């Protein structure tokens, strides 16, 4: 791989879409593939990813299990009163942390479910942006405005416009581009009109504003259970967890997801079995 880390940002200004869960699974998958990984929690005030990593570290220490860990940093936004000074401090802080992680292969960044300068800045560093999206028209509203009857696309919405701006900022800074993926989470396993209509709108929008559409995770209680122990679906063998049908189905979803993401230099023989 290039000496420059490949940066993966998990982003959506809507909370509760599964960003931190997806981030931790991407981190663990990369670690178990043998890569050096740095992780940044830009949503440090809420700190979900930071607590996930800490829960994992505690379990590793207490139980001696083989749980690989990333080089993790919690990044708090500036508290300076002057906006210009605060943004300068945030810029220096984030660029400095990324520079300090220059020896790793990948950096995975979890961002808040809200808009602030630090989050927008993190988006502008992305080589790949993964946007988890619940299969709901309420969540879809952050991406696109549609007509209520025909579901025709009126225009890209708040978050999509922000991503477009950060794509421009990335191009200006270093000539790079952002591979944007929208991840449909909490998909029902059965047919529904809502699911079909969401898919239709998202497929049309993907062509219009340029993202790849991938199916993510279904609604599963096991993710909340895994968080408390710092585990992911990739750690169940080492933790001697009894596998349920829900575990097996979710693990297959993860394998399909990671294959669809198409990270650079993915190994042909994935260890996800």
Short mmCIF file of C-alpha atoms in Angstrom, two decimals:
data_model
loop_
_atom_site.label_atom_id
_atom_site.label_comp_id
_atom_site.label_asym_id
_atom_site.label_seq_id
_atom_site.Cartn_x
_atom_site.Cartn_y
_atom_site.Cartn_z
CA UNK A 1 0.00 0.00 0.00
CA UNK A 2 0.97 3.61 -0.34
CA UNK A 3 2.68 5.25 2.62
CA UNK A 4 -0.33 7.55 2.83
CA UNK A 5 -3.08 5.94 4.93
CA UNK A 6 -6.39 5.28 3.21
CA UNK A 7 -9.01 7.23 5.16
CA UNK A 8 -12.52 5.86 5.67
CA UNK A 9 -15.10 8.23 7.16
CA UNK A 10 -18.41 7.05 8.62
CA UNK A 11 -20.78 9.99 8.27
CA UNK A 12 -24.40 11.05 8.44
CA UNK A 13 -25.88 14.11 10.13
CA UNK A 14 -28.80 11.95 11.29
CA UNK A 15 -28.15 10.15 14.58
CA UNK A 16 -28.96 6.51 15.31
CA UNK A 17 -28.06 5.13 11.89
CA UNK A 18 -25.37 2.68 13.07
CA UNK A 19 -22.22 4.68 12.23
CA UNK A 20 -20.23 3.54 15.27
CA UNK A 21 -21.28 -0.11 14.87
CA UNK A 22 -20.27 -0.06 11.21
CA UNK A 23 -17.01 1.75 12.06
CA UNK A 24 -16.01 -0.82 14.68
CA UNK A 25 -16.72 -3.71 12.34
CA UNK A 26 -14.71 -2.13 9.52
CA UNK A 27 -11.85 -1.49 11.97
CA UNK A 28 -11.88 -5.07 13.26
CA UNK A 29 -12.12 -6.55 9.77
CA UNK A 30 -9.06 -4.56 8.68
CA UNK A 31 -7.12 -5.51 11.83
CA UNK A 32 -7.89 -9.18 11.34
CA UNK A 33 -6.75 -8.90 7.73
CA UNK A 34 -3.33 -7.92 9.09
CA UNK A 35 -3.47 -4.15 8.49
CA UNK A 36 -2.32 -1.41 10.84
CA UNK A 37 -5.37 0.71 11.68
CA UNK A 38 -5.88 4.07 13.33
CA UNK A 39 -9.33 5.13 14.54
CA UNK A 40 -10.63 8.61 15.32
CA UNK A 41 -13.78 9.47 17.24
CA UNK A 42 -14.79 12.93 16.02
CA UNK A 43 -17.99 12.53 18.05
CA UNK A 44 -15.87 12.46 21.22
CA UNK A 45 -18.46 14.20 23.40
CA UNK A 46 -20.89 11.31 22.91
CA UNK A 47 -17.94 8.94 22.50
CA UNK A 48 -19.69 5.79 21.28
CA UNK A 49 -16.74 4.52 19.25
CA UNK A 50 -14.32 5.48 22.05
CA UNK A 51 -16.36 3.49 24.58
CA UNK A 52 -16.57 0.57 22.12
CA UNK A 53 -12.77 0.48 21.84
CA UNK A 54 -12.37 0.85 25.61
CA UNK A 55 -14.87 -1.96 26.27
CA UNK A 56 -12.81 -4.08 23.89
CA UNK A 57 -9.55 -3.20 25.63
CA UNK A 58 -10.99 -4.07 29.05
CA UNK A 59 -12.26 -7.44 27.82
CA UNK A 60 -8.90 -8.20 26.22
CA UNK A 61 -7.12 -7.44 29.50
CA UNK A 62 -9.61 -9.29 31.74
CA UNK A 63 -10.11 -12.40 29.63
CA UNK A 64 -6.87 -12.58 27.64
CA UNK A 65 -8.75 -13.01 24.37
CA UNK A 66 -7.23 -12.35 20.96
CA UNK A 67 -8.90 -8.99 20.31
CA UNK A 68 -6.79 -6.76 18.03
CA UNK A 69 -7.03 -3.05 18.80
CA UNK A 70 -6.59 0.06 16.65
CA UNK A 71 -4.49 3.09 17.53
CA UNK A 72 -7.38 5.16 18.83
CA UNK A 73 -7.83 8.90 19.37
CA UNK A 74 -10.86 10.78 20.71
CA UNK A 75 -10.97 14.21 19.08
CA UNK A 76 -12.88 16.98 20.87
CA UNK A 77 -13.87 20.09 18.96
CA UNK A 78 -12.36 23.41 19.99
CA UNK A 79 -13.95 25.34 22.86
CA UNK A 80 -12.51 28.71 21.77
CA UNK A 81 -15.13 31.45 21.61
CA UNK A 82 -13.84 33.04 18.42
CA UNK A 83 -15.10 31.04 15.42
CA UNK A 84 -12.06 31.66 13.25
CA UNK A 85 -9.65 30.69 16.02
CA UNK A 86 -11.72 27.62 16.89
CA UNK A 87 -11.72 26.42 13.29
CA UNK A 88 -7.98 27.02 13.00
CA UNK A 89 -7.42 24.98 16.17
CA UNK A 90 -9.64 22.15 14.90
CA UNK A 91 -7.83 22.13 11.55
CA UNK A 92 -4.41 21.98 13.18
CA UNK A 93 -5.51 19.31 15.65
CA UNK A 94 -7.05 16.98 13.05
CA UNK A 95 -4.26 17.35 10.51
CA UNK A 96 -1.72 16.73 13.28
CA UNK A 97 -3.40 13.52 14.43
CA UNK A 98 -3.66 12.23 10.86
CA UNK A 99 0.02 13.04 10.35
CA UNK A 100 0.89 11.15 13.55
CA UNK A 101 -0.90 8.11 12.12
CA UNK A 102 0.97 8.28 8.81
CA UNK A 103 2.53 4.83 9.37
CA UNK A 104 -0.78 2.95 9.48
CA UNK A 105 -2.52 1.44 6.46
CA UNK A 106 -6.02 2.70 7.20
CA UNK A 107 -7.61 5.42 9.31
CA UNK A 108 -11.30 4.98 10.19
CA UNK A 109 -13.13 8.11 11.39
CA UNK A 110 -16.49 8.12 13.17
CA UNK A 111 -18.37 11.44 12.98
CA UNK A 112 -21.31 12.90 14.94
CA UNK A 113 -24.96 12.80 13.94
CA UNK A 114 -24.95 16.58 13.68
CA UNK A 115 -23.27 19.35 11.71
CA UNK A 116 -20.14 21.13 12.94
CA UNK A 117 -16.89 22.37 11.43
CA UNK A 118 -14.78 19.48 12.75
CA UNK A 119 -17.14 16.92 11.23
CA UNK A 120 -17.15 18.69 7.87
CA UNK A 121 -13.35 18.87 7.97
CA UNK A 122 -13.10 15.15 8.66
CA UNK A 123 -15.36 14.45 5.67
CA UNK A 124 -12.99 16.42 3.45
CA UNK A 125 -10.15 14.00 4.30
CA UNK A 126 -12.12 10.93 3.22
CA UNK A 127 -10.89 8.61 0.52
CA UNK A 128 -14.05 6.64 1.17
CA UNK A 129 -17.21 7.96 2.82
CA UNK A 130 -19.68 5.41 4.19
CA UNK A 131 -23.11 6.83 5.05
CA UNK A 132 -25.31 4.37 6.99
CA UNK A 133 -28.96 5.13 6.38
CA UNK A 134 -31.96 3.61 8.11
CA UNK A 135 -34.60 2.36 5.67
CA UNK A 136 -36.95 5.22 6.49
CA UNK A 137 -38.18 8.27 4.60
CA UNK A 138 -37.46 10.32 7.72
CA UNK A 139 -33.77 9.42 7.43
CA UNK A 140 -33.84 9.75 3.64
CA UNK A 141 -34.84 13.40 4.08
CA UNK A 142 -31.22 14.20 5.06
CA UNK A 143 -30.16 13.12 1.57
CA UNK A 144 -32.96 14.19 -0.72
CA UNK A 145 -36.28 16.02 -0.87
CA UNK A 146 -38.99 14.15 -2.74
CA UNK A 147 -42.61 14.83 -3.69
CA UNK A 148 -45.04 13.06 -1.33
CA UNK A 149 -47.22 11.41 -3.97
CA UNK A 150 -44.92 10.40 -6.82
CA UNK A 151 -41.63 10.35 -4.83
CA UNK A 152 -39.97 12.31 -7.62
CA UNK A 153 -36.65 13.83 -6.58
CA UNK A 154 -36.90 17.58 -6.03
CA UNK A 155 -33.30 18.26 -5.00
CA UNK A 156 -30.45 16.91 -2.90
CA UNK A 157 -30.91 17.79 0.77
CA UNK A 158 -28.76 19.03 3.67
CA UNK A 159 -26.25 16.25 4.08
CA UNK A 160 -25.82 15.55 0.36
CA UNK A 161 -25.06 19.23 -0.23
CA UNK A 162 -22.46 19.16 2.56
CA UNK A 163 -20.78 16.08 1.06
CA UNK A 164 -20.66 17.77 -2.34
CA UNK A 165 -18.92 20.77 -0.76
CA UNK A 166 -16.36 18.56 1.01
CA UNK A 167 -15.67 16.73 -2.25
CA UNK A 168 -14.71 20.12 -3.69
CA UNK A 169 -12.56 20.92 -0.66
CA UNK A 170 -10.77 17.58 -1.01
CA UNK A 171 -10.08 18.21 -4.70
CA UNK A 172 -8.75 21.69 -3.96
CA UNK A 173 -6.48 20.50 -1.13
CA UNK A 174 -4.74 17.55 -2.79
CA UNK A 175 -6.55 16.68 -6.02
CA UNK A 176 -8.09 13.61 -4.40
CA UNK A 177 -11.61 12.23 -4.75
CA UNK A 178 -14.12 10.65 -2.37
CA UNK A 179 -15.69 7.26 -3.04
CA UNK A 180 -19.13 7.72 -1.46
CA UNK A 181 -21.15 4.71 -0.33
CA UNK A 182 -24.68 4.83 1.10
CA UNK A 183 -25.34 1.83 3.33
CA UNK A 184 -28.99 0.81 3.74
CA UNK A 185 -29.33 -0.37 7.34
CA UNK A 186 -32.20 -1.99 9.24
CA UNK A 187 -33.51 -3.62 6.11
CA UNK A 188 -36.52 -5.87 6.56
CA UNK A 189 -36.06 -9.46 5.39
CA UNK A 190 -39.57 -9.45 3.93
CA UNK A 191 -41.08 -7.47 1.09
CA UNK A 192 -42.65 -4.13 1.92
CA UNK A 193 -43.81 -1.20 -0.16
CA UNK A 194 -41.62 1.15 1.89
CA UNK A 195 -38.54 -0.95 1.16
CA UNK A 196 -39.28 -1.01 -2.57
CA UNK A 197 -39.96 2.74 -2.73
CA UNK A 198 -36.83 3.59 -0.72
CA UNK A 199 -34.78 1.50 -3.09
CA UNK A 200 -36.26 3.20 -6.13
CA UNK A 201 -35.51 6.70 -4.81
CA UNK A 202 -32.00 5.81 -3.65
CA UNK A 203 -31.08 4.18 -6.97
CA UNK A 204 -32.22 7.28 -8.85
CA UNK A 205 -30.39 9.57 -6.42
CA UNK A 206 -27.17 7.54 -6.63
CA UNK A 207 -26.98 8.24 -10.35
CA UNK A 208 -27.78 11.91 -9.85
CA UNK A 209 -25.27 12.79 -7.10
CA UNK A 210 -22.76 9.99 -7.41
CA UNK A 211 -22.73 7.39 -4.65
CA UNK A 212 -22.68 3.61 -4.55
CA UNK A 213 -25.65 1.90 -2.89
CA UNK A 214 -25.00 -1.15 -0.70
CA UNK A 215 -27.18 -3.18 1.66
CA UNK A 216 -25.98 -3.13 5.26
CA UNK A 217 -27.24 -4.71 8.47
CA UNK A 218 -30.75 -5.72 9.45
CA UNK A 219 -32.23 -4.68 12.78
CA UNK A 220 -30.54 -6.98 15.29
CA UNK A 221 -30.39 -6.80 19.09
CA UNK A 222 -27.02 -8.57 19.05
CA UNK A 223 -25.21 -5.37 18.04
CA UNK A 224 -26.19 -3.71 21.30
CA UNK A 225 -25.02 -6.78 23.20
CA UNK A 226 -21.70 -6.85 21.34
CA UNK A 227 -21.03 -3.18 22.13
CA UNK A 228 -21.10 -3.75 25.90
CA UNK A 229 -18.41 -6.42 25.65
CA UNK A 230 -16.36 -4.63 23.00
CA UNK A 231 -16.86 -7.50 20.58
CA UNK A 232 -17.75 -7.58 16.91
CA UNK A 233 -19.17 -10.36 14.76
CA UNK A 234 -15.58 -11.23 13.86
CA UNK A 235 -14.61 -12.03 17.46
CA UNK A 236 -17.20 -14.64 18.32
CA UNK A 237 -14.87 -17.61 17.82
CA UNK A 238 -12.18 -16.22 20.12
CA UNK A 239 -14.76 -15.26 22.77
CA UNK A 240 -16.39 -18.72 22.75
CA UNK A 241 -19.78 -17.11 22.14
CA UNK A 242 -22.56 -19.56 21.33
CA UNK A 243 -23.68 -18.72 17.81
CA UNK A 244 -27.37 -18.14 17.19
CA UNK A 245 -29.09 -17.96 13.82
CA UNK A 246 -29.11 -14.17 14.25
CA UNK A 247 -25.30 -14.16 14.69
CA UNK A 248 -24.82 -16.29 11.59
CA UNK A 249 -27.14 -14.14 9.46
CA UNK A 250 -25.49 -10.91 10.64
CA UNK A 251 -22.01 -12.32 9.97
CA UNK A 252 -23.03 -13.16 6.41
CA UNK A 253 -24.36 -9.62 6.01
CA UNK A 254 -20.98 -8.32 7.16
CA UNK A 255 -19.06 -10.54 4.74
CA UNK A 256 -21.28 -9.41 1.86
CA UNK A 257 -20.87 -5.80 2.94
CA UNK A 258 -17.08 -5.89 3.11
CA UNK A 259 -16.86 -7.55 -0.29
CA UNK A 260 -19.13 -4.87 -1.77
CA UNK A 261 -17.20 -1.96 -0.27
CA UNK A 262 -14.12 -2.91 -2.35
CA UNK A 263 -11.36 -1.38 -0.27
CA UNK A 264 -8.01 -1.01 -2.05
CA UNK A 265 -5.59 -3.87 -1.68
CA UNK A 266 -8.18 -6.22 -0.22
CA UNK A 267 -6.71 -9.66 0.17
CA UNK A 268 -8.19 -12.34 -2.02
CA UNK A 269 -8.49 -14.82 0.85
CA UNK A 270 -10.57 -12.98 3.43
CA UNK A 271 -10.49 -14.39 6.94
CA UNK A 272 -14.21 -13.82 7.37
CA UNK A 273 -15.55 -17.38 7.26
#
